[in-house]
Coordinates of C-alpha atoms in Angstrom, one line a residue:
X301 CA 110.1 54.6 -86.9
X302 CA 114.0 53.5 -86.8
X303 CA 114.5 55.3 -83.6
X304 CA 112.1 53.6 -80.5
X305 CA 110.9 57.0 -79.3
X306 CA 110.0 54.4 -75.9
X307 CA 113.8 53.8 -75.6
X308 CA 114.4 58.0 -75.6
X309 CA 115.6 59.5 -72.4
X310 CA 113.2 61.2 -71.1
X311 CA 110.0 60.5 -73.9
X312 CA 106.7 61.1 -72.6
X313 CA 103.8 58.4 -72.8
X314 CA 100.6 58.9 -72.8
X315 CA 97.1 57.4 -73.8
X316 CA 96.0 60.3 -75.8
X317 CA 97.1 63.6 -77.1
X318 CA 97.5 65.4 -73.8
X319 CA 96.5 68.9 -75.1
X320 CA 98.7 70.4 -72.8
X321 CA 101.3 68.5 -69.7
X322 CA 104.7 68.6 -71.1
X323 CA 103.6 70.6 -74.4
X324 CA 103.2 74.0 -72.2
X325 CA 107.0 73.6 -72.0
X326 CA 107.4 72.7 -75.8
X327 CA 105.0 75.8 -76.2
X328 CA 107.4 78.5 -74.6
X329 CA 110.7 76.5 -76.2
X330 CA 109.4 76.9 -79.9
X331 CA 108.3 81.1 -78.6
X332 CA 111.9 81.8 -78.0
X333 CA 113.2 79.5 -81.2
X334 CA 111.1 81.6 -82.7
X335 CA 113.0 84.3 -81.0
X336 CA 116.1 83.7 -81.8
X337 CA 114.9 82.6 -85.5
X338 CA 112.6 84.4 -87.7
X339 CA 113.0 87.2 -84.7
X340 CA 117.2 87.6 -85.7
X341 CA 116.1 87.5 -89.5
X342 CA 113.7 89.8 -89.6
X343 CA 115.8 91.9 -87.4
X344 CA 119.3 91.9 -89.9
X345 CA 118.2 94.9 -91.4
X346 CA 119.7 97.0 -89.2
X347 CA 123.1 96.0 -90.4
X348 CA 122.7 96.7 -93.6
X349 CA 123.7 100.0 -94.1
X350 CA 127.5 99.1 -92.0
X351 CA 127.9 96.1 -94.2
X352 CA 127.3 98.4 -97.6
X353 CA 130.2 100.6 -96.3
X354 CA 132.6 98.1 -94.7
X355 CA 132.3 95.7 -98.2
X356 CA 131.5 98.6 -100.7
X357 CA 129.0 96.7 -101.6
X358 CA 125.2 97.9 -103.2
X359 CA 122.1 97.2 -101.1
X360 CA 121.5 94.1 -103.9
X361 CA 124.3 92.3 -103.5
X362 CA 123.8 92.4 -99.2
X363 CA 120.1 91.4 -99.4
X364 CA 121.5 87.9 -100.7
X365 CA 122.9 87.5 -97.6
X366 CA 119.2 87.2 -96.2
X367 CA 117.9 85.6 -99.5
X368 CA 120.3 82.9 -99.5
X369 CA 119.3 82.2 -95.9
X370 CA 116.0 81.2 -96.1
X371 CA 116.6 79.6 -99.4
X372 CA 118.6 77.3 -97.7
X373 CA 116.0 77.5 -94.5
X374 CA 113.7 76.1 -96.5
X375 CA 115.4 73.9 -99.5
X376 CA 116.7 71.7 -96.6
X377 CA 113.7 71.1 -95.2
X378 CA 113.4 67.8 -95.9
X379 CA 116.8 66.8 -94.9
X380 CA 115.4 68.3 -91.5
X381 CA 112.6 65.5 -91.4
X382 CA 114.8 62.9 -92.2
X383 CA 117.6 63.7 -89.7
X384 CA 114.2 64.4 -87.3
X385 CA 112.7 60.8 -87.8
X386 CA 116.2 59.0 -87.9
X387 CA 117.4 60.7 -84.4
X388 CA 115.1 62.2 -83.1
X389 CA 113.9 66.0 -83.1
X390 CA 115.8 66.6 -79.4
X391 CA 119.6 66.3 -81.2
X392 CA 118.2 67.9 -84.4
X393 CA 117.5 71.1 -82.5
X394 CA 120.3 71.2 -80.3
X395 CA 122.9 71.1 -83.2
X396 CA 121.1 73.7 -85.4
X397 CA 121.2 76.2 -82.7
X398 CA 124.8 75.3 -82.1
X399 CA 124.9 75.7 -86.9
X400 CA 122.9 79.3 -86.1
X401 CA 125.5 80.3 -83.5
X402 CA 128.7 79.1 -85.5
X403 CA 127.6 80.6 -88.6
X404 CA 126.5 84.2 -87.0
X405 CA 129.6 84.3 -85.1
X406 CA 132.0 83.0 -87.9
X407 CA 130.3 85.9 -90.2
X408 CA 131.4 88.3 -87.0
X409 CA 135.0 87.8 -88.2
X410 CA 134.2 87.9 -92.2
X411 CA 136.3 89.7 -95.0
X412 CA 134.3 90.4 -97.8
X413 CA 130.5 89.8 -98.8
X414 CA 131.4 86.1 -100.0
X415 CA 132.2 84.9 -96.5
X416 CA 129.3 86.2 -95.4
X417 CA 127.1 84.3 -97.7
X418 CA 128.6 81.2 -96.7
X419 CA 128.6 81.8 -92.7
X420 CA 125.1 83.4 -92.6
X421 CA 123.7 82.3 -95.7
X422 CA 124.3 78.8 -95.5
X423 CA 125.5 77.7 -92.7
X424 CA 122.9 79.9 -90.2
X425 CA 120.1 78.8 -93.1
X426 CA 121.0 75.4 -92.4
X427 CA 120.4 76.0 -88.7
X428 CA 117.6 77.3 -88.5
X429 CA 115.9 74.9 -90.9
X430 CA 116.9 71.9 -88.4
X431 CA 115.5 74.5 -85.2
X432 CA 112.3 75.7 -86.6
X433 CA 110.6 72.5 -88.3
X434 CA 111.2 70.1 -85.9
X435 CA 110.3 72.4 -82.9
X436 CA 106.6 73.3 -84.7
X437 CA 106.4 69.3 -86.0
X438 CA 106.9 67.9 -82.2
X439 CA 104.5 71.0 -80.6
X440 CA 101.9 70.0 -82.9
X441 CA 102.0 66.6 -81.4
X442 CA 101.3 67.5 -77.6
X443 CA 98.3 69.5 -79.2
X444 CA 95.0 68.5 -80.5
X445 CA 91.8 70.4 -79.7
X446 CA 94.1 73.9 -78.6
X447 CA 96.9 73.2 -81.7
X448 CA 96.0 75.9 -83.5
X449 CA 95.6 78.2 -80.8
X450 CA 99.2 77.2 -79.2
X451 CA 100.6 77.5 -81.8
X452 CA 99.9 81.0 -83.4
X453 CA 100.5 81.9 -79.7
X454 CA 103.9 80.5 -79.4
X455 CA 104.9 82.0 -83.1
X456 CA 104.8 85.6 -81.8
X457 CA 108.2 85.2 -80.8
X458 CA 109.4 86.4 -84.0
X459 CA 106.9 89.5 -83.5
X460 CA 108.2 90.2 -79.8
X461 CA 111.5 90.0 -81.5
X462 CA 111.3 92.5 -84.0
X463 CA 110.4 95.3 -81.0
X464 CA 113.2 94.2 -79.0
X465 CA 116.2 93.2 -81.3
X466 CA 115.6 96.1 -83.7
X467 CA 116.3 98.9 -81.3
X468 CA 118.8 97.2 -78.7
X469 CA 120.7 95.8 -81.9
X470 CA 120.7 99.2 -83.3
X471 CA 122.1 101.2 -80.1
X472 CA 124.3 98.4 -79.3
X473 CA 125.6 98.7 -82.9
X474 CA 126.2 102.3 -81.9
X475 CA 128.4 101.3 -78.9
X476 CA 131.0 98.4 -80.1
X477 CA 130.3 98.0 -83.7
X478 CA 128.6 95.8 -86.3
X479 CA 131.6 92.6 -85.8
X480 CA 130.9 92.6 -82.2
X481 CA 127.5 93.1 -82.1
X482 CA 126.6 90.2 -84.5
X483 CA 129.4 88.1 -82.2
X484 CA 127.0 88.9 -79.0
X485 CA 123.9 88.2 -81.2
X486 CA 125.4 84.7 -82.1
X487 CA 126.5 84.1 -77.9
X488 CA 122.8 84.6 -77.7
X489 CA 121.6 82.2 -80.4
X490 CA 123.1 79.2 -78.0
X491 CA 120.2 79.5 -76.3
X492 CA 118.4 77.1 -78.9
X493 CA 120.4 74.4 -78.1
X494 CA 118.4 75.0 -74.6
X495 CA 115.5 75.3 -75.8
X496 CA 116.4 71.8 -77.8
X497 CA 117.1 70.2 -74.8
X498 CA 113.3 71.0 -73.7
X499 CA 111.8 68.7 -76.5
X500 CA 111.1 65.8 -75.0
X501 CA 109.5 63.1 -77.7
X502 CA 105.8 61.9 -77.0
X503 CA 105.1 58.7 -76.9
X504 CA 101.1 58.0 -77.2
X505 CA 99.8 54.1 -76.4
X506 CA 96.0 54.0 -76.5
X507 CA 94.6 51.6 -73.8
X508 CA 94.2 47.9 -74.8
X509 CA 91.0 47.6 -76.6
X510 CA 88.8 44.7 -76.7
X511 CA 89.5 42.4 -79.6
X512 CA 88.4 42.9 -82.9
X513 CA 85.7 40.1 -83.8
X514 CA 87.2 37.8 -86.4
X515 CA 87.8 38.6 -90.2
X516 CA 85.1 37.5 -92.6
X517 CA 87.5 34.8 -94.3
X518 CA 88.3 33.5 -90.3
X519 CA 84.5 33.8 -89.9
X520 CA 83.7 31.2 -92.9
X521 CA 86.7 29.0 -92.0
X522 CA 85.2 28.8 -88.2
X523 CA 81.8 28.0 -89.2
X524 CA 83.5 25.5 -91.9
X525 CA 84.8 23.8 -88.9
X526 CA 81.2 23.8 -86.7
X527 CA 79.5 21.8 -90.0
X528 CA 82.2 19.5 -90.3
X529 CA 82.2 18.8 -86.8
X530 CA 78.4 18.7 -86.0
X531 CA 77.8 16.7 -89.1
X532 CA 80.2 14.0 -88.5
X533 CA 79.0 13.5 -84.4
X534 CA 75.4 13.2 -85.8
X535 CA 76.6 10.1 -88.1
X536 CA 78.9 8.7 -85.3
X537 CA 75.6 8.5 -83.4
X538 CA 73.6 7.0 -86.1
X539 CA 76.0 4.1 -86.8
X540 CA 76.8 3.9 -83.1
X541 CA 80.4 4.3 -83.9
X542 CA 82.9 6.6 -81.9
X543 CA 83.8 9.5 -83.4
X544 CA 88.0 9.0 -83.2
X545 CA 87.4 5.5 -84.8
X546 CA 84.5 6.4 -87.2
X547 CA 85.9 5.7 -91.2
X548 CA 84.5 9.4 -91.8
X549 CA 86.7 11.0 -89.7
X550 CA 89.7 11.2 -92.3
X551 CA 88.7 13.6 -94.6
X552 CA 87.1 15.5 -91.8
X553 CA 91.0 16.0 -89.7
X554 CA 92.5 16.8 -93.5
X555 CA 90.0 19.3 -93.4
X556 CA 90.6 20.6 -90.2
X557 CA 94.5 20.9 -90.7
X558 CA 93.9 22.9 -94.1
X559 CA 91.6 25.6 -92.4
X560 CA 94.0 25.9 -89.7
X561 CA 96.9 25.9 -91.5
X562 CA 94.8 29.1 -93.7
X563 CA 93.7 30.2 -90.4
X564 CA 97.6 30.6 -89.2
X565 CA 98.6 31.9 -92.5
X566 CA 96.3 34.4 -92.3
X567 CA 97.6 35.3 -89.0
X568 CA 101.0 35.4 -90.0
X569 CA 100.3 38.2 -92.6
X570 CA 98.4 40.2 -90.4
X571 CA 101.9 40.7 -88.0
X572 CA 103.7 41.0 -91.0
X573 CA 101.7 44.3 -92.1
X574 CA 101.4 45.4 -88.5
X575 CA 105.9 45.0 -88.4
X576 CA 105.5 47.1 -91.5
X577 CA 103.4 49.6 -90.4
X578 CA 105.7 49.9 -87.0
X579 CA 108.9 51.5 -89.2
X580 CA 107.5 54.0 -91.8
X581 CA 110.1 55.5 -94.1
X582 CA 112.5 58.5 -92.9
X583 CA 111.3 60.8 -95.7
X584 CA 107.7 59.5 -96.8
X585 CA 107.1 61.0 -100.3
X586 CA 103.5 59.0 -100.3
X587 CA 101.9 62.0 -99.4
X588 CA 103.1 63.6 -102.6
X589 CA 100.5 61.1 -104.1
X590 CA 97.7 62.8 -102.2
X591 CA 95.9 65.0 -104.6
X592 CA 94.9 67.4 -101.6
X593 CA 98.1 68.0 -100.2
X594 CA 99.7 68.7 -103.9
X595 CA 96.9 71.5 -104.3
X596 CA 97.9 72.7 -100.5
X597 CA 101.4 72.2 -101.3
X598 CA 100.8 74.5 -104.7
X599 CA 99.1 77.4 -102.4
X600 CA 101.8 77.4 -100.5
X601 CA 104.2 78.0 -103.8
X602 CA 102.0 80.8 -104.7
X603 CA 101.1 82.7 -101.4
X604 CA 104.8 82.8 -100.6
X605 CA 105.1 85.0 -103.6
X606 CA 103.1 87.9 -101.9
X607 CA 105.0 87.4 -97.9
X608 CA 107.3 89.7 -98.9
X609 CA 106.4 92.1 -100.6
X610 CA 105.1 94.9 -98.1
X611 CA 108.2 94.6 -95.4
X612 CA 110.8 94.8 -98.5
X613 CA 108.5 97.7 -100.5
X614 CA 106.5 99.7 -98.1
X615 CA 109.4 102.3 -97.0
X616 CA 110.4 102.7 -100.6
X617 CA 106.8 103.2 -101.0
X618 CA 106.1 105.7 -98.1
X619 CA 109.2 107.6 -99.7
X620 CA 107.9 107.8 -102.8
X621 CA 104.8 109.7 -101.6
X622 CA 106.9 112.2 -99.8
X623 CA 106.4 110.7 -96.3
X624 CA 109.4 111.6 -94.1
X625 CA 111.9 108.9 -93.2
X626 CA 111.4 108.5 -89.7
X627 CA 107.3 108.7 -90.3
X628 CA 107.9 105.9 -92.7
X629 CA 109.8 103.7 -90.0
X630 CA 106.5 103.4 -88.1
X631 CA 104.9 101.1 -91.1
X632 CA 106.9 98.4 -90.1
X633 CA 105.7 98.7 -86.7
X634 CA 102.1 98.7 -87.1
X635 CA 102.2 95.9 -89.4
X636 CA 104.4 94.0 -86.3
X637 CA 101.5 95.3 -84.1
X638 CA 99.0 94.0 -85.8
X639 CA 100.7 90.4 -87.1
X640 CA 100.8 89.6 -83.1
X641 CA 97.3 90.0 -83.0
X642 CA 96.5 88.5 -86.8
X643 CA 98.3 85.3 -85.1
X644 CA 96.4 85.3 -81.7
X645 CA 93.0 85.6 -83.3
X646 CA 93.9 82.9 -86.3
X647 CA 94.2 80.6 -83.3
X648 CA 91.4 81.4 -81.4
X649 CA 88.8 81.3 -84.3
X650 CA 90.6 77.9 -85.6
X651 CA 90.2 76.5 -81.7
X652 CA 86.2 77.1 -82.0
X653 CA 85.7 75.2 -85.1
X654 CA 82.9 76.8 -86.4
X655 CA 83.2 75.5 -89.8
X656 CA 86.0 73.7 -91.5
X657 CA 89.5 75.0 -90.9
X658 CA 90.8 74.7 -94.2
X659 CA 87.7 77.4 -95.3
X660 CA 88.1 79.3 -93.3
X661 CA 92.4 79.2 -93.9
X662 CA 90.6 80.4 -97.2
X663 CA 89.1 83.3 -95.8
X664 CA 92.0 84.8 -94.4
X665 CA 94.1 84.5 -97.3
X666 CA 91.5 86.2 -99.9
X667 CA 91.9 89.5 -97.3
X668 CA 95.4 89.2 -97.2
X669 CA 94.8 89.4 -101.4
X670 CA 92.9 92.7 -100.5
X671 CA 95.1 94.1 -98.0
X672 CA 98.0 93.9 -100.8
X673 CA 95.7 95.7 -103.7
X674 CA 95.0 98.4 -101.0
X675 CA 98.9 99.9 -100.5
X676 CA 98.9 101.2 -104.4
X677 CA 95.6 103.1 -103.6
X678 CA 96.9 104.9 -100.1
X679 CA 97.9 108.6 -100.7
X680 CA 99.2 109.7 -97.4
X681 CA 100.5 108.7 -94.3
X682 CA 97.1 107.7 -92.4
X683 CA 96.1 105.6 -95.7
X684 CA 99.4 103.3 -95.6
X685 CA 99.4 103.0 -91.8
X686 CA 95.5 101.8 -92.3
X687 CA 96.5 99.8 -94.8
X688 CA 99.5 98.4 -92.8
X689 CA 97.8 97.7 -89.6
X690 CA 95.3 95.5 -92.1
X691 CA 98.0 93.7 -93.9
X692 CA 99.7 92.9 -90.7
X693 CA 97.2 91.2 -88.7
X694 CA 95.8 89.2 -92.2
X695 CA 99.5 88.0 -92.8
X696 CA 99.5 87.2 -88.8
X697 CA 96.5 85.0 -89.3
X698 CA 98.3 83.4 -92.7
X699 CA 101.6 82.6 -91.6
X700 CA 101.0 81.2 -87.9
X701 CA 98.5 78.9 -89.4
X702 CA 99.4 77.4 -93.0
X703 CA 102.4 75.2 -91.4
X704 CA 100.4 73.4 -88.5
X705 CA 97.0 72.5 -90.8
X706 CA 99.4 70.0 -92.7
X707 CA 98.4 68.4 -89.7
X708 CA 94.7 68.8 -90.3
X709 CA 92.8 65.6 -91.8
X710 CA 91.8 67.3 -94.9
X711 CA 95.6 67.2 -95.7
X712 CA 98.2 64.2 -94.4
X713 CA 97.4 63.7 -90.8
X714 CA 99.5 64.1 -87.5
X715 CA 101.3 61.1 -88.3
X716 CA 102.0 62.2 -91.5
X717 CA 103.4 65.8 -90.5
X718 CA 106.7 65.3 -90.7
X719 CA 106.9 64.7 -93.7
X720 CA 104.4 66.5 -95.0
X721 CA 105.9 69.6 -93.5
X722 CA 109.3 69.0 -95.1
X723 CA 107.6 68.5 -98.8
X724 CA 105.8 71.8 -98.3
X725 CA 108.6 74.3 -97.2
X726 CA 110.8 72.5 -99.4
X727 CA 108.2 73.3 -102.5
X728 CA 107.9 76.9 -100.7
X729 CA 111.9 77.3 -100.9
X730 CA 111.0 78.0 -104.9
X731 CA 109.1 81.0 -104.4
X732 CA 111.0 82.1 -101.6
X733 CA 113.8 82.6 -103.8
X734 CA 112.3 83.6 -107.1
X735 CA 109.7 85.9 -105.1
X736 CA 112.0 89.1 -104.5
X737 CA 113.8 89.0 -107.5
X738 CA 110.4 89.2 -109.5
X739 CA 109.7 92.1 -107.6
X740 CA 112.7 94.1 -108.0
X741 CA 112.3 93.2 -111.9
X742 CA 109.0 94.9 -112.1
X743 CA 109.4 98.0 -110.0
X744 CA 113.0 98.7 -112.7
X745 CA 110.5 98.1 -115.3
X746 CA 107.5 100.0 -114.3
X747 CA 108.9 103.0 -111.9
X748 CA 106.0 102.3 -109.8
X749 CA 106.9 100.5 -106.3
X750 CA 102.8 99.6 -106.7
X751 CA 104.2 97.1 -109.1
X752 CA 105.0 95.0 -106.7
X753 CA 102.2 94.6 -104.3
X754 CA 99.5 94.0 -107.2
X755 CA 102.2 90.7 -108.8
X756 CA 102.6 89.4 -105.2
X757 CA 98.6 90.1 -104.9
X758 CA 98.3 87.7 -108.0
X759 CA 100.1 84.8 -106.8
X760 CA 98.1 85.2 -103.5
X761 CA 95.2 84.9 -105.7
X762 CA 96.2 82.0 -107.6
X763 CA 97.0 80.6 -104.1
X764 CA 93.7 81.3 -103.2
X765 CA 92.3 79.1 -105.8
X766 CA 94.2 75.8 -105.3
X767 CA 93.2 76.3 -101.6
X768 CA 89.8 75.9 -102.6
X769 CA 90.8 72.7 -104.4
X770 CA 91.9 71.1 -101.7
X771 CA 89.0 70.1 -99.8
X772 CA 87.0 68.5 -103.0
X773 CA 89.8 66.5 -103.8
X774 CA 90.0 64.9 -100.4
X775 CA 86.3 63.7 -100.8
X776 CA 85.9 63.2 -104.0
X777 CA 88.0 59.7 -103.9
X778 CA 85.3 59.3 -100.4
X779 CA 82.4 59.9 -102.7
X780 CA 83.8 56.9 -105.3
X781 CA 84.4 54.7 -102.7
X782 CA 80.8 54.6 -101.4
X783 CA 79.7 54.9 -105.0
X784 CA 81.7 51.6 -105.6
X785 CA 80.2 50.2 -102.5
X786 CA 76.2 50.8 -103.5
X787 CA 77.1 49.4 -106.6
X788 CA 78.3 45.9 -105.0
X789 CA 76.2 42.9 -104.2
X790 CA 77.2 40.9 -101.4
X791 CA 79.1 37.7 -102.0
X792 CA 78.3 34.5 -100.4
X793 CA 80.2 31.7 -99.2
X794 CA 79.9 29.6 -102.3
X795 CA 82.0 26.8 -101.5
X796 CA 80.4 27.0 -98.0
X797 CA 76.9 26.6 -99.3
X798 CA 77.8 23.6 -101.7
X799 CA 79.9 22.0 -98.9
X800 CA 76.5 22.2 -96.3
X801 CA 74.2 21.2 -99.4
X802 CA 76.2 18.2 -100.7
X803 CA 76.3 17.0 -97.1
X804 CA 73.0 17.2 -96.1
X805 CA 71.8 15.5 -99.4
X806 CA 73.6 12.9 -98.4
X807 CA 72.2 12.7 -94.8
X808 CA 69.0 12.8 -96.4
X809 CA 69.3 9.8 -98.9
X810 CA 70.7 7.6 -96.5
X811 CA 67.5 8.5 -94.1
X812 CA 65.0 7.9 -96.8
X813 CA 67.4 4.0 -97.7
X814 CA 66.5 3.0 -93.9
X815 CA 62.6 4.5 -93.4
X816 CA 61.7 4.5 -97.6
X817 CA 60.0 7.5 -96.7
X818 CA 60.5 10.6 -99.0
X819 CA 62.9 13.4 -97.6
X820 CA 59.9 16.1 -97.5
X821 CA 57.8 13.4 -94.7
X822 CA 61.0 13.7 -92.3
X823 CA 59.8 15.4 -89.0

């Protein structure tokens, strides 16, 4: 890695993965990025309706100022792993909470609806894509065995949010107005930077093992060396000649200095590829080559198609059934309700290991396919609460899980996270902005907000599928290798052999020359 993480004020070294130390304070750091992140995102709707009449704008053309946000959230996301691995995540986090501020409080003092695409849009997007990544990359690190359960723990922030910042945003809108209110929002939003300051990098430095037994080239080479060396001391004693002035001793030290001189090379190379292996490239797209993680990556693309759909469509839905307004309001909180616990449970189930994560990632996502073909067959107000209570804790279990198993080793590894992380949202970033749109196109089409919960429930589907892909194409390439391996015979030391051969043919004429006995009468 270009930056020494040893060198870092304040990095933390350890032998192992602590599973907990330092990462309890990383833990409650990403729950209020989370906070102050997804938390202020999902919690912009409340503005809506002042921004439509202050701009004169339609509903459309103020939901881009959200849709452009987490495009750029999660287009950027691998500029966020570079900028992560080059300086550290620490600084990355610090200066996109100081972005998310600038950008909310810049959009505070906005003139029309362009302004605020630029100041929230992009410039907040960017913030928050160089807060959230690195903060879940560098919490995944302190955790092992509890990872996912720390983790869909700490990612309730965002749910915690929505119950606070909905209602206080709403009455303080009341009070001062929507410019000031979205100013204090943005005062609060500093708090990142705090949280930033929290991340202190992890250094881990397993004890000194013992050392590895020689390669099988070294092996040959040393044993090489034995035969040359035993064989010449038994002719030095034959001929009563020492063994620094025997004739045969030549071609022996020529010897000698070649293996070694093999023996060094060999060395040489292996410090090479471990110097190599020490600085591994800011942004590495090698995982892109890993047939698993392009099937992960590929869920990913399709399940974010159906994330959406229920929070944008479910009051539109309720209304169309005849359910009062306020009645419909309470949708939204069950399905917050119920994502906390969705989130919680994910993690505990995932901490037991009772079978491999990745299936059992599987299983929650096929219910979350269900819960999505259930809204278009609720009638009434108890049906769409049921089926928003379900939907909730299914996309709870979903979405505080599906970032941290790139981690997993069925996909790219911890030490592969980074990166992996940043390919994945960035592939996401598609969908995310292609996903809405699609809706909205087939509810105009069809008159039937339904529509729209059984498209999404297709690309969950389809996600579903190249889920299950992922596991047999990590052990498929297993299976050839070992397949390879039975096939293979084991090679021998040829030039060894016809070395040891040729020399003790010759031993063995030059004893028959002095006893003219036959070589097979030798005691």
């Amino acid at each position: 890695m270009t930056l020494d993480m040893e060198k870092c004020t304040g990095a933390n070294v350890y032998t192992k993965v602590p599973d907990g130390g330092w990462g309890w304070v990383v833990a409650v750091a990403f729950f209020f990025v989370e906070v102050f992140t997804y938390g202020v995102i999902k919690s912009f709707g409340v503005f809506f309706k002042d921004l439509m009449v202050y701009f004169d704008e339609s509903n459309s053309r103020i939901s881009w100022i959200i849709s452009i946000c987490l495009f750029v959230l999660t287009f950027t996301a691998p500029l966020s792993t570079v900028l992560s691995n080059r300086f550290g995540h620490r600084p990355v986090v610090m200066l996109g909470g100081f972005l998310i501020s600038l950008g909310m409080i810049m959009a505070s003092f906005a003139r029309n609806i362009v302004e605020m695409y630029v100041t929230i849009g992009v410039v907040s997007g960017l913030g928050y894509c160089l807060s959230f990544l690195p903060t879940v990359t560098i919490l995944s690190q302190y955790f092992d065995k509890r990872r996912s359960l720390v983790t869909a723990v700490a990612s309730t922030g965002e749910c915690f949010a929505v119950f606070a910042f909905a209602p206080a945003i709403t009455a303080l809108n009341d009070q001062v107005g929507w410019r000031y209110c979205l100013l204090t929002v943005g005062a609060l939003q500093l708090n990142i930077v705090v949280c930033g300051a929290l991340l202190r990098p992890i250094v881990i430095k397993p004890q000194e093992e013992a050392k590895e037994p020689p390669k099988t080239e070294n092996l040959e080479m040393t044993y090489m060396l034995e035969n040359e060396q035993t064989l010449t001391s038994l002719d030095s004693i034959d001929s009563g000649v020492e063994v620094s002035t025997s004739p045969k001793n030549g071609p022996v030290n020529v010897k000698l200095e070649k293996c070694t001189e093999v023996i060094d090379k060999n060395e040489m190379d292996e410090k090479v590829e471990i110097d190599e292996k020490k600085t591994p490239p800011l942004l590495d797209f090698s995982v892109l080559k890993n047939s698993s993680f392009i099937c992960y990556a590929l869920f990913g693309l399709f399940a974010t198609l159906g994330f959406f759909a229920p929070s944008l469509y479910i009051i539109p839905l309720s209304l169309s059934l005849g359910i009062d307004k306020d009645l419909s309001a309470y949708m939204l909180s069950a399905m917050a309700i119920a994502e906390v616990f969705g989130r919680i449970g994910a993690g505990w189930i995932l901490n037991k290991k009772p079978i491999r994560k990745i299936y059992i990632e599987l299983i929650f996502v096929i219910l979350l396919c269900l819960a999505m073909i259930a809204f278009p067959f609720a009638h009434n107000f108890w049906g769409l609460v049921v089926c928003s209570v379900f939907f909730g804790c299914m996309l709870g279990t979903v979405t505080g899980t599906h970032i941290p198993m790139v981690a997993e080793d069925d996909l790219v590894g911890i030490e592969k996270m980074s990166s992996g992380v940043g390919v994945y949202i960035f592939i996401q970033s598609i969908a995310g902005l292609a996903g809405p749109p699609l809706g909205g196109v087939l509810v105009d089409w069809t008159q039937n907000y339904g529509s729209a919960f059984y498209s999404c429930a297709v690309g969950m589907a389809l996600g579903a599928i190249f889920l299950a892909l992922v596991r047999p194409c990590k052990t498929r390439p297993c299976w050839r290798k070992k397949t390879n391996l039975c096939h293979e015979t084991p090679e021998m030391p040829v030039d060894f052999l016809e070395m040891d051969m040729g020399r003790g043919e010759g031993l063995s004429k030059s004893y028959q020359s002095l006893n003219g006995s036959p070589c097979h009468a030798m005691p």
